[in-house]
JSON list of C-alpha atoms in Angstrom, two decimals:
[
{"chain": "A", "resi": 13, "resn": "MET", "atom": "CA", "xyz": [0.04, 0.02, 0.03]},
{"chain": "A", "resi": 14, "resn": "LYS", "atom": "CA", "xyz": [1.35, 3.38, -1.06]},
{"chain": "A", "resi": 15, "resn": "LYS", "atom": "CA", "xyz": [1.76, 5.93, 1.75]},
{"chain": "A", "resi": 16, "resn": "LYS", "atom": "CA", "xyz": [-0.59, 8.87, 1.64]},
{"chain": "A", "resi": 17, "resn": "ILE", "atom": "CA", "xyz": [0.67, 12.38, 0.55]},
{"chain": "A", "resi": 18, "resn": "ASN", "atom": "CA", "xyz": [0.55, 14.56, 3.72]},
{"chain": "A", "resi": 19, "resn": "ILE", "atom": "CA", "xyz": [-0.47, 18.04, 2.70]},
{"chain": "A", "resi": 20, "resn": "TYR", "atom": "CA", "xyz": [-0.66, 20.79, 5.41]},
{"chain": "A", "resi": 21, "resn": "ILE", "atom": "CA", "xyz": [-2.34, 23.93, 4.30]},
{"chain": "A", "resi": 22, "resn": "PHE", "atom": "CA", "xyz": [-1.87, 27.38, 6.01]},
{"chain": "A", "resi": 23, "resn": "ALA", "atom": "CA", "xyz": [-5.23, 29.17, 5.94]},
{"chain": "A", "resi": 24, "resn": "ARG", "atom": "CA", "xyz": [-7.02, 32.05, 7.44]},
{"chain": "A", "resi": 25, "resn": "ARG", "atom": "CA", "xyz": [-10.69, 31.83, 8.23]},
{"chain": "A", "resi": 26, "resn": "PRO", "atom": "CA", "xyz": [-12.28, 33.31, 5.25]},
{"chain": "A", "resi": 27, "resn": "GLU", "atom": "CA", "xyz": [-13.94, 36.67, 6.08]},
{"chain": "A", "resi": 28, "resn": "ILE", "atom": "CA", "xyz": [-13.97, 40.15, 4.62]},
{"chain": "A", "resi": 29, "resn": "GLY", "atom": "CA", "xyz": [-12.01, 41.86, 7.42]},
{"chain": "A", "resi": 30, "resn": "VAL", "atom": "CA", "xyz": [-9.17, 39.29, 7.75]},
{"chain": "A", "resi": 31, "resn": "GLY", "atom": "CA", "xyz": [-6.01, 38.50, 5.87]},
{"chain": "A", "resi": 32, "resn": "LYS", "atom": "CA", "xyz": [-4.78, 39.27, 2.31]},
{"chain": "A", "resi": 33, "resn": "THR", "atom": "CA", "xyz": [-4.29, 42.96, 3.21]},
{"chain": "A", "resi": 34, "resn": "ARG", "atom": "CA", "xyz": [-1.98, 43.66, 0.28]},
{"chain": "A", "resi": 35, "resn": "LEU", "atom": "CA", "xyz": [-4.39, 42.15, -2.26]},
{"chain": "A", "resi": 36, "resn": "LYS", "atom": "CA", "xyz": [-7.38, 43.90, -0.48]},
{"chain": "A", "resi": 37, "resn": "LYS", "atom": "CA", "xyz": [-5.61, 47.21, -0.76]},
{"chain": "A", "resi": 38, "resn": "ARG", "atom": "CA", "xyz": [-5.23, 46.77, -4.60]},
{"chain": "A", "resi": 39, "resn": "ILE", "atom": "CA", "xyz": [-8.67, 45.39, -5.41]},
{"chain": "A", "resi": 40, "resn": "GLY", "atom": "CA", "xyz": [-10.82, 46.12, -2.43]},
{"chain": "A", "resi": 41, "resn": "LYS", "atom": "CA", "xyz": [-11.91, 44.22, 0.68]},
{"chain": "A", "resi": 42, "resn": "ILE", "atom": "CA", "xyz": [-14.83, 42.39, -0.86]},
{"chain": "A", "resi": 43, "resn": "LEU", "atom": "CA", "xyz": [-13.07, 41.34, -4.09]},
{"chain": "A", "resi": 44, "resn": "GLY", "atom": "CA", "xyz": [-10.13, 40.23, -2.07]},
{"chain": "A", "resi": 45, "resn": "ALA", "atom": "CA", "xyz": [-12.22, 38.33, 0.41]},
{"chain": "A", "resi": 46, "resn": "ASN", "atom": "CA", "xyz": [-14.13, 36.57, -2.53]},
{"chain": "A", "resi": 47, "resn": "PHE", "atom": "CA", "xyz": [-10.86, 35.65, -4.21]},
{"chain": "A", "resi": 48, "resn": "TYR", "atom": "CA", "xyz": [-9.60, 34.02, -1.02]},
{"chain": "A", "resi": 49, "resn": "HIS", "atom": "CA", "xyz": [-12.80, 32.29, -0.33]},
{"chain": "A", "resi": 50, "resn": "ARG", "atom": "CA", "xyz": [-13.11, 30.86, -3.92]},
{"chain": "A", "resi": 51, "resn": "ASN", "atom": "CA", "xyz": [-9.35, 29.80, -4.07]},
{"chain": "A", "resi": 52, "resn": "LEU", "atom": "CA", "xyz": [-9.48, 28.20, -0.57]},
{"chain": "A", "resi": 53, "resn": "SER", "atom": "CA", "xyz": [-12.64, 26.26, -1.53]},
{"chain": "A", "resi": 54, "resn": "LYS", "atom": "CA", "xyz": [-11.40, 25.08, -4.88]},
{"chain": "A", "resi": 55, "resn": "LEU", "atom": "CA", "xyz": [-8.05, 23.92, -3.27]},
{"chain": "A", "resi": 56, "resn": "LEU", "atom": "CA", "xyz": [-10.00, 21.84, -0.58]},
{"chain": "A", "resi": 57, "resn": "ARG", "atom": "CA", "xyz": [-12.17, 20.29, -3.19]},
{"chain": "A", "resi": 58, "resn": "THR", "atom": "CA", "xyz": [-9.37, 19.42, -5.46]},
{"chain": "A", "resi": 59, "resn": "LEU", "atom": "CA", "xyz": [-7.40, 17.79, -2.61]},
{"chain": "A", "resi": 60, "resn": "ASN", "atom": "CA", "xyz": [-10.48, 16.02, -1.14]},
{"chain": "A", "resi": 61, "resn": "SER", "atom": "CA", "xyz": [-11.17, 14.39, -4.76]},
{"chain": "A", "resi": 62, "resn": "ASP", "atom": "CA", "xyz": [-7.95, 12.35, -4.31]},
{"chain": "A", "resi": 63, "resn": "ASN", "atom": "CA", "xyz": [-7.99, 9.70, -1.76]},
{"chain": "A", "resi": 64, "resn": "ARG", "atom": "CA", "xyz": [-4.23, 9.33, -1.68]},
{"chain": "A", "resi": 65, "resn": "ILE", "atom": "CA", "xyz": [-4.00, 12.74, 0.00]},
{"chain": "A", "resi": 66, "resn": "ASN", "atom": "CA", "xyz": [-4.15, 13.31, 3.79]},
{"chain": "A", "resi": 67, "resn": "THR", "atom": "CA", "xyz": [-5.12, 16.94, 4.18]},
{"chain": "A", "resi": 68, "resn": "SER", "atom": "CA", "xyz": [-4.70, 18.96, 7.36]},
{"chain": "A", "resi": 69, "resn": "LEU", "atom": "CA", "xyz": [-5.62, 22.67, 7.77]},
{"chain": "A", "resi": 70, "resn": "TYR", "atom": "CA", "xyz": [-3.55, 24.81, 9.98]},
{"chain": "A", "resi": 71, "resn": "VAL", "atom": "CA", "xyz": [-5.84, 27.88, 10.63]},
{"chain": "A", "resi": 72, "resn": "THR", "atom": "CA", "xyz": [-5.58, 31.30, 11.98]},
{"chain": "A", "resi": 73, "resn": "PRO", "atom": "CA", "xyz": [-7.02, 32.76, 14.12]},
{"chain": "A", "resi": 74, "resn": "ASP", "atom": "CA", "xyz": [-6.61, 29.82, 16.46]},
{"chain": "A", "resi": 75, "resn": "SER", "atom": "CA", "xyz": [-10.38, 30.11, 17.27]},
{"chain": "A", "resi": 76, "resn": "ALA", "atom": "CA", "xyz": [-10.97, 28.93, 13.67]},
{"chain": "A", "resi": 77, "resn": "THR", "atom": "CA", "xyz": [-10.41, 25.42, 14.67]},
{"chain": "A", "resi": 78, "resn": "TYR", "atom": "CA", "xyz": [-13.88, 25.41, 16.15]},
{"chain": "A", "resi": 79, "resn": "ASN", "atom": "CA", "xyz": [-15.38, 28.54, 14.44]},
{"chain": "A", "resi": 80, "resn": "TRP", "atom": "CA", "xyz": [-15.08, 27.44, 10.90]},
{"chain": "A", "resi": 81, "resn": "PRO", "atom": "CA", "xyz": [-17.69, 28.08, 8.01]},
{"chain": "A", "resi": 82, "resn": "LYS", "atom": "CA", "xyz": [-19.65, 24.81, 7.65]},
{"chain": "A", "resi": 83, "resn": "TYR", "atom": "CA", "xyz": [-19.82, 25.19, 3.93]},
{"chain": "A", "resi": 84, "resn": "ILE", "atom": "CA", "xyz": [-16.01, 25.08, 3.45]},
{"chain": "A", "resi": 85, "resn": "SER", "atom": "CA", "xyz": [-14.76, 21.64, 3.85]},
{"chain": "A", "resi": 86, "resn": "TYR", "atom": "CA", "xyz": [-15.77, 21.37, 7.45]},
{"chain": "A", "resi": 87, "resn": "LYS", "atom": "CA", "xyz": [-14.89, 17.87, 7.96]},
{"chain": "A", "resi": 88, "resn": "ILE", "atom": "CA", "xyz": [-11.13, 18.37, 7.21]},
{"chain": "A", "resi": 89, "resn": "LYS", "atom": "CA", "xyz": [-8.96, 18.17, 10.31]},
{"chain": "A", "resi": 90, "resn": "ARG", "atom": "CA", "xyz": [-8.22, 21.66, 11.62]},
{"chain": "A", "resi": 91, "resn": "PHE", "atom": "CA", "xyz": [-5.34, 22.68, 13.91]},
{"chain": "A", "resi": 92, "resn": "PRO", "atom": "CA", "xyz": [-4.27, 26.10, 15.20]},
{"chain": "A", "resi": 93, "resn": "GLN", "atom": "CA", "xyz": [-1.19, 27.72, 13.73]},
{"chain": "A", "resi": 94, "resn": "GLY", "atom": "CA", "xyz": [-0.31, 29.09, 17.15]},
{"chain": "A", "resi": 95, "resn": "ARG", "atom": "CA", "xyz": [1.58, 32.11, 18.07]},
{"chain": "A", "resi": 96, "resn": "GLY", "atom": "CA", "xyz": [4.46, 33.89, 16.46]},
{"chain": "A", "resi": 97, "resn": "ASN", "atom": "CA", "xyz": [5.30, 35.11, 13.01]},
{"chain": "A", "resi": 98, "resn": "ILE", "atom": "CA", "xyz": [4.69, 33.00, 9.95]},
{"chain": "A", "resi": 99, "resn": "GLY", "atom": "CA", "xyz": [8.28, 31.49, 10.22]},
{"chain": "A", "resi": 100, "resn": "ASN", "atom": "CA", "xyz": [7.70, 30.56, 13.81]},
{"chain": "A", "resi": 101, "resn": "LYS", "atom": "CA", "xyz": [4.41, 28.91, 12.98]},
{"chain": "A", "resi": 102, "resn": "MET", "atom": "CA", "xyz": [5.78, 27.05, 9.97]},
{"chain": "A", "resi": 103, "resn": "ILE", "atom": "CA", "xyz": [8.87, 25.60, 11.59]},
{"chain": "A", "resi": 104, "resn": "ARG", "atom": "CA", "xyz": [6.85, 24.45, 14.61]},
{"chain": "A", "resi": 105, "resn": "ILE", "atom": "CA", "xyz": [4.53, 22.60, 12.24]},
{"chain": "A", "resi": 106, "resn": "LEU", "atom": "CA", "xyz": [7.24, 21.17, 9.93]},
{"chain": "A", "resi": 107, "resn": "ASN", "atom": "CA", "xyz": [9.13, 19.76, 12.99]},
{"chain": "A", "resi": 108, "resn": "GLN", "atom": "CA", "xyz": [6.11, 18.36, 14.91]},
{"chain": "A", "resi": 109, "resn": "ASN", "atom": "CA", "xyz": [6.41, 14.89, 13.76]},
{"chain": "A", "resi": 110, "resn": "LYS", "atom": "CA", "xyz": [8.54, 12.38, 11.65]},
{"chain": "A", "resi": 111, "resn": "GLU", "atom": "CA", "xyz": [6.16, 12.05, 8.69]},
{"chain": "A", "resi": 112, "resn": "ALA", "atom": "CA", "xyz": [7.04, 13.52, 5.25]},
{"chain": "A", "resi": 113, "resn": "LYS", "atom": "CA", "xyz": [4.93, 16.49, 4.49]},
{"chain": "A", "resi": 114, "resn": "LEU", "atom": "CA", "xyz": [4.26, 19.23, 2.11]},
{"chain": "A", "resi": 115, "resn": "LEU", "atom": "CA", "xyz": [3.29, 22.71, 3.58]},
{"chain": "A", "resi": 116, "resn": "ILE", "atom": "CA", "xyz": [1.48, 24.99, 1.28]},
{"chain": "A", "resi": 117, "resn": "GLY", "atom": "CA", "xyz": [-0.46, 28.18, 1.43]},
{"chain": "A", "resi": 118, "resn": "SER", "atom": "CA", "xyz": [-4.00, 28.70, 0.54]},
{"chain": "A", "resi": 119, "resn": "ASP", "atom": "CA", "xyz": [-3.48, 31.38, -2.17]},
{"chain": "A", "resi": 120, "resn": "ILE", "atom": "CA", "xyz": [-1.94, 29.59, -5.05]},
{"chain": "A", "resi": 121, "resn": "PRO", "atom": "CA", "xyz": [-4.54, 29.72, -7.88]},
{"chain": "A", "resi": 122, "resn": "ASN", "atom": "CA", "xyz": [-2.68, 27.32, -10.33]},
{"chain": "A", "resi": 123, "resn": "ILE", "atom": "CA", "xyz": [-1.98, 24.50, -8.03]},
{"chain": "A", "resi": 124, "resn": "THR", "atom": "CA", "xyz": [-3.06, 21.11, -9.28]},
{"chain": "A", "resi": 125, "resn": "LEU", "atom": "CA", "xyz": [-2.99, 17.48, -8.33]},
{"chain": "A", "resi": 126, "resn": "SER", "atom": "CA", "xyz": [-0.32, 16.73, -10.83]},
{"chain": "A", "resi": 127, "resn": "VAL", "atom": "CA", "xyz": [1.95, 19.49, -9.44]},
{"chain": "A", "resi": 128, "resn": "LEU", "atom": "CA", "xyz": [1.45, 18.22, -5.90]},
{"chain": "A", "resi": 129, "resn": "ASN", "atom": "CA", "xyz": [2.13, 14.60, -7.04]},
{"chain": "A", "resi": 130, "resn": "GLU", "atom": "CA", "xyz": [5.28, 15.72, -8.78]},
{"chain": "A", "resi": 131, "resn": "ALA", "atom": "CA", "xyz": [6.49, 17.53, -5.57]},
{"chain": "A", "resi": 132, "resn": "TRP", "atom": "CA", "xyz": [5.66, 14.57, -3.39]},
{"chain": "A", "resi": 133, "resn": "LYS", "atom": "CA", "xyz": [7.80, 12.34, -5.61]},
{"chain": "A", "resi": 134, "resn": "LYS", "atom": "CA", "xyz": [10.72, 14.78, -5.61]},
{"chain": "A", "resi": 135, "resn": "LEU", "atom": "CA", "xyz": [10.50, 15.02, -1.83]},
{"chain": "A", "resi": 136, "resn": "HIS", "atom": "CA", "xyz": [11.70, 11.47, -1.59]},
{"chain": "A", "resi": 137, "resn": "ASN", "atom": "CA", "xyz": [15.02, 12.44, -3.08]},
{"chain": "A", "resi": 138, "resn": "CYS", "atom": "CA", "xyz": [15.93, 15.18, -0.74]},
{"chain": "A", "resi": 139, "resn": "ASN", "atom": "CA", "xyz": [15.66, 16.52, 2.88]},
{"chain": "A", "resi": 140, "resn": "VAL", "atom": "CA", "xyz": [13.96, 19.94, 2.09]},
{"chain": "A", "resi": 141, "resn": "LEU", "atom": "CA", "xyz": [11.80, 20.63, -1.09]},
{"chain": "A", "resi": 142, "resn": "LEU", "atom": "CA", "xyz": [10.95, 24.26, -1.97]},
{"chain": "A", "resi": 143, "resn": "GLY", "atom": "CA", "xyz": [8.45, 25.56, -4.43]},
{"chain": "A", "resi": 144, "resn": "PRO", "atom": "CA", "xyz": [9.55, 28.86, -5.74]},
{"chain": "A", "resi": 145, "resn": "ALA", "atom": "CA", "xyz": [6.94, 31.62, -6.16]},
{"chain": "A", "resi": 146, "resn": "GLN", "atom": "CA", "xyz": [7.13, 34.05, -9.11]},
{"chain": "A", "resi": 147, "resn": "ASP", "atom": "CA", "xyz": [7.60, 37.02, -6.64]},
{"chain": "A", "resi": 148, "resn": "GLY", "atom": "CA", "xyz": [10.81, 35.57, -5.11]},
{"chain": "A", "resi": 149, "resn": "GLY", "atom": "CA", "xyz": [9.18, 33.87, -2.31]},
{"chain": "A", "resi": 150, "resn": "PHE", "atom": "CA", "xyz": [7.91, 30.33, -1.97]},
{"chain": "A", "resi": 151, "resn": "TRP", "atom": "CA", "xyz": [4.55, 28.56, -2.29]},
{"chain": "A", "resi": 152, "resn": "LEU", "atom": "CA", "xyz": [5.58, 25.17, -0.88]},
{"chain": "A", "resi": 153, "resn": "ILE", "atom": "CA", "xyz": [8.16, 23.79, 1.64]},
{"chain": "A", "resi": 154, "resn": "GLY", "atom": "CA", "xyz": [8.41, 20.09, 2.26]},
{"chain": "A", "resi": 155, "resn": "PHE", "atom": "CA", "xyz": [10.39, 17.94, 4.72]},
{"chain": "A", "resi": 156, "resn": "SER", "atom": "CA", "xyz": [11.02, 14.34, 3.80]},
{"chain": "A", "resi": 157, "resn": "LYS", "atom": "CA", "xyz": [11.56, 13.42, 7.41]},
{"chain": "A", "resi": 158, "resn": "ARG", "atom": "CA", "xyz": [12.07, 15.09, 10.72]},
{"chain": "A", "resi": 159, "resn": "THR", "atom": "CA", "xyz": [14.79, 17.28, 9.63]},
{"chain": "A", "resi": 160, "resn": "ASN", "atom": "CA", "xyz": [15.71, 19.45, 12.60]},
{"chain": "A", "resi": 161, "resn": "ILE", "atom": "CA", "xyz": [16.41, 22.88, 11.02]},
{"chain": "A", "resi": 162, "resn": "LYS", "atom": "CA", "xyz": [15.74, 25.07, 13.96]},
{"chain": "A", "resi": 163, "resn": "ASN", "atom": "CA", "xyz": [16.88, 28.30, 12.24]},
{"chain": "A", "resi": 164, "resn": "LEU", "atom": "CA", "xyz": [15.27, 27.82, 8.87]},
{"chain": "A", "resi": 165, "resn": "PHE", "atom": "CA", "xyz": [13.37, 31.02, 9.22]},
{"chain": "A", "resi": 166, "resn": "LYS", "atom": "CA", "xyz": [15.82, 32.91, 11.47]},
{"chain": "A", "resi": 167, "resn": "ASN", "atom": "CA", "xyz": [16.24, 36.58, 10.44]},
{"chain": "A", "resi": 168, "resn": "ILE", "atom": "CA", "xyz": [13.89, 36.33, 7.44]},
{"chain": "A", "resi": 169, "resn": "ASN", "atom": "CA", "xyz": [12.57, 39.62, 6.19]},
{"chain": "A", "resi": 170, "resn": "TRP", "atom": "CA", "xyz": [9.17, 38.48, 4.94]},
{"chain": "A", "resi": 171, "resn": "ASN", "atom": "CA", "xyz": [8.67, 41.76, 3.02]},
{"chain": "A", "resi": 172, "resn": "ARG", "atom": "CA", "xyz": [11.61, 41.40, 0.58]},
{"chain": "A", "resi": 173, "resn": "LYS", "atom": "CA", "xyz": [11.47, 40.03, -2.89]},
{"chain": "A", "resi": 174, "resn": "ASP", "atom": "CA", "xyz": [14.13, 37.29, -2.03]},
{"chain": "A", "resi": 175, "resn": "THR", "atom": "CA", "xyz": [12.43, 35.30, 0.61]},
{"chain": "A", "resi": 176, "resn": "LEU", "atom": "CA", "xyz": [13.27, 31.97, -0.98]},
{"chain": "A", "resi": 177, "resn": "LYS", "atom": "CA", "xyz": [16.94, 32.87, -1.28]},
{"chain": "A", "resi": 178, "resn": "GLN", "atom": "CA", "xyz": [17.03, 33.96, 2.37]},
{"chain": "A", "resi": 179, "resn": "VAL", "atom": "CA", "xyz": [15.44, 30.59, 3.53]},
{"chain": "A", "resi": 180, "resn": "LYS", "atom": "CA", "xyz": [17.93, 28.60, 1.27]},
{"chain": "A", "resi": 181, "resn": "ASN", "atom": "CA", "xyz": [20.79, 30.46, 2.76]},
{"chain": "A", "resi": 182, "resn": "ASN", "atom": "CA", "xyz": [19.60, 29.21, 6.29]},
{"chain": "A", "resi": 183, "resn": "ILE", "atom": "CA", "xyz": [19.69, 25.57, 5.27]},
{"chain": "A", "resi": 184, "resn": "HIS", "atom": "CA", "xyz": [22.97, 23.85, 6.15]},
{"chain": "A", "resi": 185, "resn": "THR", "atom": "CA", "xyz": [24.77, 22.25, 3.32]},
{"chain": "A", "resi": 186, "resn": "LYS", "atom": "CA", "xyz": [24.35, 18.75, 4.78]},
{"chain": "A", "resi": 187, "resn": "TYR", "atom": "CA", "xyz": [20.74, 18.84, 3.77]},
{"chain": "A", "resi": 188, "resn": "LYS", "atom": "CA", "xyz": [19.97, 18.11, 0.21]},
{"chain": "A", "resi": 189, "resn": "VAL", "atom": "CA", "xyz": [17.58, 20.76, -1.25]},
{"chain": "A", "resi": 190, "resn": "LEU", "atom": "CA", "xyz": [15.56, 20.34, -4.46]},
{"chain": "A", "resi": 191, "resn": "TYR", "atom": "CA", "xyz": [13.00, 22.57, -6.07]},
{"chain": "A", "resi": 192, "resn": "THR", "atom": "CA", "xyz": [9.64, 21.98, -7.69]},
{"chain": "A", "resi": 193, "resn": "LYS", "atom": "CA", "xyz": [7.60, 23.95, -10.17]},
{"chain": "A", "resi": 194, "resn": "THR", "atom": "CA", "xyz": [7.54, 27.76, -9.95]},
{"chain": "A", "resi": 195, "resn": "LEU", "atom": "CA", "xyz": [3.91, 29.05, -9.27]},
{"chain": "A", "resi": 196, "resn": "LYS", "atom": "CA", "xyz": [2.38, 32.29, -8.49]},
{"chain": "A", "resi": 197, "resn": "ASP", "atom": "CA", "xyz": [0.91, 32.92, -5.00]},
{"chain": "A", "resi": 198, "resn": "ILE", "atom": "CA", "xyz": [-1.37, 35.85, -4.33]},
{"chain": "A", "resi": 199, "resn": "ASP", "atom": "CA", "xyz": [-0.08, 38.13, -1.55]}
]
């Protein structure tokens, strides 16, 4: 029996006043919230359609673990992201168990099952897998096993256009790093 693909999704509870602040400044709060809601719903439907995928949703605010809209994949396991900046949250979740996992955002419009399957296959040939984003950041990070990289997100300036490069520079050379397909994420 083939092991399931473990996909962890970082998501905000979809609502007009929360999240996607840069997008909402450009197109407005309602259009930004609608984009996020549609994209998150589409992603969850896509992942739910494949029984090889084990999906976990890491949500913010933490209260969204129990205060989640019933019409958006309510049955998917939800866990709190917890305290700290995005880097603290990600490293805590990436290091929480020994299973191989892919961590993605909920704002990648062109993500497909084939892209995720390709990433999962690549993950088994490295310690860390990175999915470059068109804006210089990353849309995916994967650990093939419990790779204890405590300082992976140390001193990262999340507002710069070279976030991926900053993260890569924090990975010790003893870890093999591979890259998957470049996609666009919507900040």
